[in-house]
Amino acid sequence: MTPIDFCGIELAHPIINASGTFDAVAARRAFGDELLARFPFAAFVSKTVTLAPRQGNPAPRLWELPAGLMNSIGLPNKGLEGYLAHDLPELARLPVPLIVNVMGFSREEVTRLVSAFAQRDEVAALELNVSCPNVETGLVMGADPDEVARLLSVVRPLTGKPLIVKLTPNASDVPAVAMAAEREGANAVALINTIRGMALHPRTGAPWLGGTTGGVSGPAVRAIALAQVRSVSEAVAIPVIGMGGVSHGRHAAELIAAGASLVAVGTESFRDPAAGARIAAELGAAARPPRLSGQDILSLRG
Amino acid sequence: MTPIDFCGIELAHPIINASGTFDAVAARRAFGDELLARFPFAAFVSKTVTLAPRQGNPAPRLWELPAGLMNSIGLPNKGLEGYLAHDLPELARLPVPLIVNVMGFSREEVTRLVSAFAQRDEVAALELNVSCPNVETGLVMGADPDEVARLLSVVRPLTGKPLIVKLTPNASDVPAVAMAAEREGANAVALINTIRGMALHPRTGAPWLGGTTGGVSGPAVRAIALAQVRSVSEAVAIPVIGMGGVSHGRHAAELIAAGASLVAVGTESFRDPAAGARIAAELGAAARPPRLSGQDILSLRG
Amino acid sequence: MSVAVDGRVQAPFGAREARVVARERHGAYTVLRCADPAGPRPQAGQFYMLRAAERWGGGADERPYLPRAFSVLRAPAESDELLFLVEDVGPGTEQLCALHEGARLAIVGPLGVGFAAPRDGRTALLVGGGVGIAPLALWQDQLGEDTVPLLGFRDGDHAAGAALLAEPKIATDDGSAGHRGLVTELLVRELDERSHVEVYACGPPPMLEAVRALCAERAVPAQLALESGMACGYGACFGCVVQTTGGYVRLCVDGPVIDAALLPTALTPGAGH
Amino acid sequence: MSVAVDGRVQAPFGAREARVVARERHGAYTVLRCADPAGPRPQAGQFYMLRAAERWGGGADERPYLPRAFSVLRAPAESDELLFLVEDVGPGTEQLCALHEGARLAIVGPLGVGFAAPRDGRTALLVGGGVGIAPLALWQDQLGEDTVPLLGFRDGDHAAGAALLAEPKIATDDGSAGHRGLVTELLVRELDERSHVEVYACGPPPMLEAVRALCAERAVPAQLALESGMACGYGACFGCVVQTTGGYVRLCVDGPVIDAALLPTALTPGAGH
Ligand SMILES: Cc1cc2nc3c(=O)[nH]c(=O)nc-3n(C[C@H](O)[C@H](O)[C@H](O)COP(=O)(O)OP(=O)(O)OC[C@H]3O[C@@H](n4cnc5c(N)ncnc54)[C@H](O)[C@@H]3O)c2cc1C
Ligand SMILES: Cc1cc2nc3c(=O)[nH]c(=O)nc-3n(C[C@H](O)[C@H](O)[C@H](O)COP(=O)(O)OP(=O)(O)OC[C@H]3O[C@@H](n4cnc5c(N)ncnc54)[C@H](O)[C@@H]3O)c2cc1C
Ligand SMILES: Cc1cc2nc3c(=O)[nH]c(=O)nc-3n(C[C@H](O)[C@H](O)[C@H](O)COP(=O)(O)O)c2cc1C
Ligand SMILES: Cc1cc2nc3c(=O)[nH]c(=O)nc-3n(C[C@H](O)[C@H](O)[C@H](O)COP(=O)(O)O)c2cc1C
Ligand code: FES
Ligand code: FES
C-alpha cells in the first residue's frame, strides 16, 4: 500500500490499534522481537493515561457476548509520571509513530496531561479520551458538545501536535460533539468507543462485572459504528479514525467508504495478536467499495 | 405462572411481543386457528399506527448482523382510519389484551391518535412510540426529556387508559427521558427500541438498506438493553417493559432482575413464531436471579 | 391437510424439528432429504424457513443468525419427506450444505402461496434458472399431465440439477449442456410454436424480468416465484416487500408466487441473486 | 527453543494453525492431541489460547467468540505434538470437545510463565483438582525425578483423568476412587510425613485457597497455577487480573503460575469454576 499522510504523520497503511486493546510492552515479553519485526499497526496508540496511577476496576472485568466482548477494565495505568518514566521510553523504540491517549477527570487534569506531552519528540499525536463509558466524567463530557468545546479551547493552545478527540457512542447527537471539537481546533476525531452494557452473574443475578456496567465492543457493534462514522464524517472536514468490530479488511474498507481516513482494530486483536497486519493486507487486496456518491450522501440528509 | 397485574390489566404471564415484530392477522393466515389456540403472548402489542397510511421504506429493508438483525421497515401501516376499519376488529378477537402502539410526527398528530383510541373498549392500553430510529422526529422527540414531557402533558388528559412510553436507546441520558415521562403521568415505559446502525452493499459500497440507516435488534443488543433497563428501572417507580435480544427465558429473567415488570420478545419470534410461549415457559421454570439487593443498587449510584 | 381459503397449505404453529435423512450432491447443488413427520404436504411454490437446530452461526461475519427460506423441491405424497435444493452462496447455505445425515433442523412451513393451476386447460411451461428449478420440480410432480420444463444454468456443473425434472430442455451460458445461451431463448421458441400455454417461472431476477416482459408482450399468462430477503417468512417483519401495481406486498404471505400481470418489474432489490 | 529472561518460552507472533490429530476420551475429559509444527516446546504451567479455525460460535447464547485458555497437558519432546485436557463446561469447551481428527485450530502460545524448579532440591508435591491436573502432567514429565501427584476429583468418571499422571494418589468426593474426601486431606498427610517439599497446585479456587492456607501455615513453598477469565492471553486487554500483595497483576503475562506467598487469597472472582 502507498504510504498515507495523517495530520502530517506518514503511515505505511491505514490500520492502527484501538487504544487499550494492545500493550506493546507486554506483547514484547510474550512474543519477543518478532513483534517488532512484524509490528501489525501503522501507528501505535497507547492505553489511556491518567494523571494519577489507577488500579482499575475489581475483577471480573470481562464478559463475553454474542460476537462481542464487554469489559469494565477501568483504565488501570501507571499515571503520568509512571508512564513517562517506564512506558514512554519503551514505546519510543517501536517501529511506528506513537499516539498517546490521555484522559482527565477535569479540564485542569487534561491540561497537565497535554502539557506534559506537548514537547515530547517521541509523541506524534495526542488522543483525548472523553468517552470511556467506565468512568463517569468520560460519559458526561463526551456526550455534550459544549463540554467538549470548552475542553478543547483550553488544551488546544498547549500543543502544536495533532489532537484527536475520541468520541463516545453513548450520546444523542455524536456529530454535534464532533463538530464542536472541530470548531475548537481538533485535528481529528476517533470513534466509536465501547457502548454501555451490563451482564448479571448466571447464578446470583448480581452484576457480573466488578465495575457493575461495562463497554461493549467487537462485531456486535460493527453496524452501529459504521452508522456513527458515516454521520460524523459528513458533519466534519477533519479526518476520522473509524473503529468498532473490525475483524476483516472488508470491514475496514466499509469504514473508509463511510468516510474514515484510518481504521483502528481493537477486540479482534484478542483473537489474533497479528490481526492488524492481516486486516491491512486484506484491505490492500480488497476492491474497496467506492466512497459513497454525492447522491447517496444527500439521501442521508434532512 | 400466577397471573400478574400490569397497570390494572391482568396478564397470564410476563411475556408480550415487541411492537412491529408480530402481525397476528398475517400469522393467522399462515398458521390458522392454531395461532389462537396457542397464542404465544400474554398481551398483543400492534405495530406502530400513524395518522396517515404509510408505504414504508423502499426495499431492501433487512440486513443480517452477527447475532442480530438490522431493519429499515419505515413504519408501513394502513393509517388510523385503515387500522380502525380493518385491523382493530380482527385484533379485538385475539385471546389476550390489546396494546396499540401509535406514533405522530407532531403533538397534534399524537393527540388525534390517542383521542381516537381513548374510548375504545377493545384497547387495553396505548404505547407511544417516540423512538423509532427510522423516522426523524421519533429520534429527536425520544432523545429529549422536555420534548417527551411536553408531549405527555398534552396527551395524558385525553385518556384514562394506561399510557406506555416506548423509549429510544439512541440518547445520552435515557433515564432522564423516562423520569420526564413519569413526571407527566406516563403509566409505564418500554425499552429498548432498535439502535441506529448501517450496512453497505457488499459490491457497490452504497447503503444497503432502502432507508439508508436501520435499527439493530436481537442478541447483539442484549447487554446494552440490560444496562438501559437497569438504569431506567432505578430512575422511575412506574413499571418498565424490558426488551432487547431476548431469545431465552434466562434473558427475560435477567431483565426482570434488572427491574422490568414485563418482557417483550421481538426478533426471536422471526426464528420461531412460537418463541414467546417457549420463553414464558422457560421463565416459569427458571430459578430466577433474585432482584438485585439494595447494596448492588447502591453500588451503581454516583 | 388443511388448505386455507386463499389456496395456501397452512403451517403448524411454531418451529418444529425435522431430521436430515440423506444428503445428495447434484453437481453444484446439494439436495437435503428431510423427515418432517409433524408437517402437512406442501403446495408447489410454497417455501419453508430452515436453520440448523444446533450451532446455527459462527460463519463468515459471524452469521447466519436468522433462518433461511427454501422452496420445496419435492414432497413425495406417500411419505413424510421433504426435499430441498440448496446452493451454497453464503454462510447459511454453506452450513446447510455441510449437514450430515441425522442432523436436526428447525423448520417452519409450508409458507406463502404456491402456484395456481393453469387457466382453462393451458399447457404449463416451467421456466427455471439455476436453483430456481426447485419449485418447478414439485409443480411438475403435482400437475402430473404434460408440462414443458425449460431450464437454464451457468455451466455443466450446475446443469446437473436438470436431472431433477422430467424431460427438460436445457440451456447453459457456456454451452456445456443443451442450447448455448439463455433459457429465455428456449422460451421464445416454445411461445412461437405453442399458443395455449401458461408460464411458471423461478430464477434470478434478470431472468424473471425477461420472462415477465416476454409474456406481457405476447399476452401469455405467467406466474413468477420471486425471492427477496426474508427474516421471518410469515408476515411478521414487513421486510420482504416487493413492488406490485397495488403497492408493496409481503412476499412471504402474499407470494412468493405472484401473477406476472401484477408486477411492474421482477427485478427485486436485495434479493441477493 | 527460545527462553526469555523471566523463564517463559516465548510464542511465535500471531495466531497459527494447528491440526487435531486425535481425540481421546478419559471419563469426563477429552484429550485433544494437536500437531503444532510451527511452535516451540512449552514449559509446564504455560498455556495456549485455542479456538476452532472454522465456525467458532453459534453455541449457547451465540457464543463462543473469544479464544479459550488451556494449559498444556503434555508436549512430547521428540514430536511437534501438543496435548490439551478439556472439560466441557460451556459453549467453547463443548465445541472443542466435539472437534474431529483433522479439524483445524487457531492457536496462540505458549503463553505466560510456567512452574519454576523446586527450591534447593525439594521434592515436588503435585496437587491437582479436576481438570487442574493438566499442567501437573507436563511438569511431572519435565521434572523426571521423583514427584508425588495428589489428585482430587468429583467422582469416578472424572477420576479417569488420574491415569494421565504416573503413580498418583487419588481422592474423590464420593469415594468411588481412592480416598473418600478432599485432595487437601491427602496433602495434609504428605506434609505430616515429609518436610523438604515444594507444592505445585492447580485446580478450582476453593482447593487452591485451601492449599495456599495450608502451605502458609506450615511455611511450605508453593506455586499455584491460577485461572481467571481471559480475552487475549498476552497482556493486551487487562481483563485477567488477580490480586497480589503487590496489587493487581495480569495472570496471562505475570502468571498463570504465581508464588503462593504473593497471594492474599487464591479465590479469584469470575474464574468460572
Ligand atoms: C421464497 C424463497 C425461496 C427460496 N428457495 C431457495 C431454494 O430452493 N434453494 C436455494 O438455494 N435458495 C433459495 N432461496 C434463496 C435462499 O434463501 C438464500 O440463498 C439464502 O438465504 C442465502 O443465505 P446465506 O447465508 O447462504 O447467504 P447470504 O450472504 O445471507 O445471502 C446471500 C445474498 O444476500 C445478500 N447479503 C449478504 N450479506 C447479507 C447480510 N448480512 N444480510 C442480508 N443480506 C445479505 C447478498 O446479496 C448475498 O448475495 C429462496 C429464497 C426465497 C425468499
Ligand atoms: C491459564 C488457564 C488455563 C486453563 N487450562 C484449562 C485446561 O487445561 N483445561 C480446561 O478444560 N480448562 C482450562 N481452563 C479453563 C477454560 O479456559 C474455561 O473452562 C473455558 O474458557 C470455558 O469456556 P466455555 O465457553 O466452555 O464456558 P464459559 O461459559 O465461557 O465459561 C465457563 C464459566 O465462565 C463464566 N461465564 C459464563 N458466561 C460467561 C460469559 N458470557 N462471559 C464470560 N464468562 C462467562 C461462568 O462462570 C462459567 O461457569 C484454563 C483457564 C486458564 C485461564
Ligand atoms: C478491553 C478494552 C479496553 C479498552 N480500553 C480503552 C482505553 O483505555 N481507552 C480508550 O480510549 N478506549 C479503550 N477501549 C475502546 C477501544 O479503543 C475501541 O474504541 C472499542 O473497543 C471499539 O473497537 P473494537 O470493536 O474493534 O474493539 C477499550 C476496549 C476494550 C475492548
Ligand atoms: C422488523 C422490526 C420492526 C419493528 N417495528 C417497530 C414498530 O413498528 N414500532 C416500535 O415501537 N418498535 C418496532 N421495532 C422495535 C421492537 O419493538 C423492539 O423494540 C426491538 O426490536 C428490540 O427487541 P428485540 O431485540 O427482541 O427485537 C421493530 C423491530 C424490528 C426488528
Ligand atoms: S419475511 Fe418477514 S414479513 Fe415477509
Ligand atoms: S487475558 Fe488479556 S490481559 Fe490477560
PDB file of N, CA, C and O in Angstrom, chain A residues 67-87:
ATOM      1  N   ALA A  67     -20.857 -12.585  19.547  1.00  0.00           N
ATOM      2  CA  ALA A  67     -19.974 -11.862  18.633  1.00  0.00           C
ATOM      3  C   ALA A  67     -19.455 -10.559  19.240  1.00  0.00           C
ATOM      4  O   ALA A  67     -19.377  -9.533  18.566  1.00  0.00           O
ATOM      5  N   GLY A  68     -19.118 -10.599  20.489  1.00  0.00           N
ATOM      6  CA  GLY A  68     -18.602  -9.386  21.105  1.00  0.00           C
ATOM      7  C   GLY A  68     -18.052  -9.623  22.499  1.00  0.00           C
ATOM      8  O   GLY A  68     -18.033 -10.750  23.001  1.00  0.00           O
ATOM      9  N   LEU A  69     -17.600  -8.536  23.086  1.00  0.00           N
ATOM     10  CA  LEU A  69     -16.984  -8.570  24.406  1.00  0.00           C
ATOM     11  C   LEU A  69     -17.472  -7.360  25.186  1.00  0.00           C
ATOM     12  O   LEU A  69     -17.691  -6.297  24.610  1.00  0.00           O
ATOM     13  N   MET A  70     -17.681  -7.559  26.488  1.00  0.00           N
ATOM     14  CA  MET A  70     -17.967  -6.415  27.348  1.00  0.00           C
ATOM     15  C   MET A  70     -16.888  -6.351  28.405  1.00  0.00           C
ATOM     16  O   MET A  70     -16.533  -7.372  28.994  1.00  0.00           O
ATOM     17  N   ASN A  71     -16.333  -5.160  28.615  1.00  0.00           N
ATOM     18  CA  ASN A  71     -15.258  -5.022  29.591  1.00  0.00           C
ATOM     19  C   ASN A  71     -15.542  -3.903  30.581  1.00  0.00           C
ATOM     20  O   ASN A  71     -16.194  -2.915  30.256  1.00  0.00           O
ATOM     21  N   SER A  72     -15.040  -4.108  31.787  1.00  0.00           N
ATOM     22  CA  SER A  72     -15.008  -2.997  32.754  1.00  0.00           C
ATOM     23  C   SER A  72     -13.600  -2.953  33.335  1.00  0.00           C
ATOM     24  O   SER A  72     -13.381  -3.235  34.507  1.00  0.00           O
ATOM     25  N   ILE A  73     -12.656  -2.630  32.480  1.00  0.00           N
ATOM     26  CA  ILE A  73     -11.253  -2.598  32.882  1.00  0.00           C
ATOM     27  C   ILE A  73     -11.005  -1.451  33.855  1.00  0.00           C
ATOM     28  O   ILE A  73     -10.338  -1.632  34.869  1.00  0.00           O
ATOM     29  N   GLY A  74     -11.573  -0.297  33.538  1.00  0.00           N
ATOM     30  CA  GLY A  74     -11.450   0.824  34.476  1.00  0.00           C
ATOM     31  C   GLY A  74     -10.142   1.598  34.376  1.00  0.00           C
ATOM     32  O   GLY A  74      -9.659   2.164  35.361  1.00  0.00           O
ATOM     33  N   LEU A  75      -9.567   1.616  33.173  1.00  0.00           N
ATOM     34  CA  LEU A  75      -8.400   2.458  32.901  1.00  0.00           C
ATOM     35  C   LEU A  75      -7.244   2.297  33.878  1.00  0.00           C
ATOM     36  O   LEU A  75      -6.689   3.300  34.376  1.00  0.00           O
ATOM     37  N   PRO A  76      -6.830   1.057  34.181  1.00  0.00           N
ATOM     38  CA  PRO A  76      -5.622   0.911  35.012  1.00  0.00           C
ATOM     39  C   PRO A  76      -4.424   1.472  34.249  1.00  0.00           C
ATOM     40  O   PRO A  76      -4.293   1.255  33.046  1.00  0.00           O
ATOM     41  N   ASN A  77      -3.606   2.222  34.932  1.00  0.00           N
ATOM     42  CA  ASN A  77      -2.373   2.723  34.295  1.00  0.00           C
ATOM     43  C   ASN A  77      -1.458   3.290  35.365  1.00  0.00           C
ATOM     44  O   ASN A  77      -1.884   3.553  36.491  1.00  0.00           O
ATOM     45  N   LYS A  78      -0.205   3.470  35.015  1.00  0.00           N
ATOM     46  CA  LYS A  78       0.806   3.886  35.987  1.00  0.00           C
ATOM     47  C   LYS A  78       0.714   5.371  36.323  1.00  0.00           C
ATOM     48  O   LYS A  78       1.481   5.885  37.131  1.00  0.00           O
ATOM     49  N   GLY A  79      -0.192   6.076  35.654  1.00  0.00           N
ATOM     50  CA  GLY A  79      -0.281   7.512  35.875  1.00  0.00           C
ATOM     51  C   GLY A  79       0.785   8.227  35.057  1.00  0.00           C
ATOM     52  O   GLY A  79       1.717   7.611  34.523  1.00  0.00           O
ATOM     53  N   LEU A  80       0.629   9.529  34.924  1.00  0.00           N
ATOM     54  CA  LEU A  80       1.523  10.311  34.065  1.00  0.00           C
ATOM     55  C   LEU A  80       3.006  10.080  34.374  1.00  0.00           C
ATOM     56  O   LEU A  80       3.793   9.726  33.503  1.00  0.00           O
ATOM     57  N   GLU A  81       3.373  10.216  35.650  1.00  0.00           N
ATOM     58  CA  GLU A  81       4.792  10.063  35.999  1.00  0.00           C
ATOM     59  C   GLU A  81       5.294   8.674  35.629  1.00  0.00           C
ATOM     60  O   GLU A  81       6.357   8.522  35.015  1.00  0.00           O
ATOM     61  N   GLY A  82       4.526   7.648  36.003  1.00  0.00           N
ATOM     62  CA  GLY A  82       4.930   6.274  35.720  1.00  0.00           C
ATOM     63  C   GLY A  82       5.041   6.027  34.221  1.00  0.00           C
ATOM     64  O   GLY A  82       5.958   5.353  33.744  1.00  0.00           O
ATOM     65  N   TYR A  83       4.124   6.630  33.464  1.00  0.00           N
ATOM     66  CA  TYR A  83       4.142   6.443  32.015  1.00  0.00           C
ATOM     67  C   TYR A  83       5.390   7.067  31.422  1.00  0.00           C
ATOM     68  O   TYR A  83       6.094   6.452  30.621  1.00  0.00           O
ATOM     69  N   LEU A  84       5.694   8.289  31.851  1.00  0.00           N
ATOM     70  CA  LEU A  84       6.876   8.988  31.326  1.00  0.00           C
ATOM     71  C   LEU A  84       8.143   8.228  31.690  1.00  0.00           C
ATOM     72  O   LEU A  84       9.064   8.091  30.879  1.00  0.00           O
ATOM     73  N   ALA A  85       8.173   7.690  32.906  1.00  0.00           N
ATOM     74  CA  ALA A  85       9.396   7.028  33.385  1.00  0.00           C
ATOM     75  C   ALA A  85       9.576   5.642  32.775  1.00  0.00           C
ATOM     76  O   ALA A  85      10.678   5.279  32.359  1.00  0.00           O
ATOM     77  N   HIS A  86       8.518   4.860  32.695  1.00  0.00           N
ATOM     78  CA  HIS A  86       8.668   3.454  32.303  1.00  0.00           C
ATOM     79  C   HIS A  86       8.176   3.122  30.893  1.00  0.00           C
ATOM     80  O   HIS A  86       8.861   2.451  30.133  1.00  0.00           O
ATOM     81  N   ASP A  87       6.969   3.594  30.534  1.00  0.00           N
ATOM     82  CA  ASP A  87       6.385   3.164  29.256  1.00  0.00           C
ATOM     83  C   ASP A  87       6.917   3.956  28.072  1.00  0.00           C
ATOM     84  O   ASP A  87       7.311   3.385  27.055  1.00  0.00           O
TER      85      ASP A  87
END
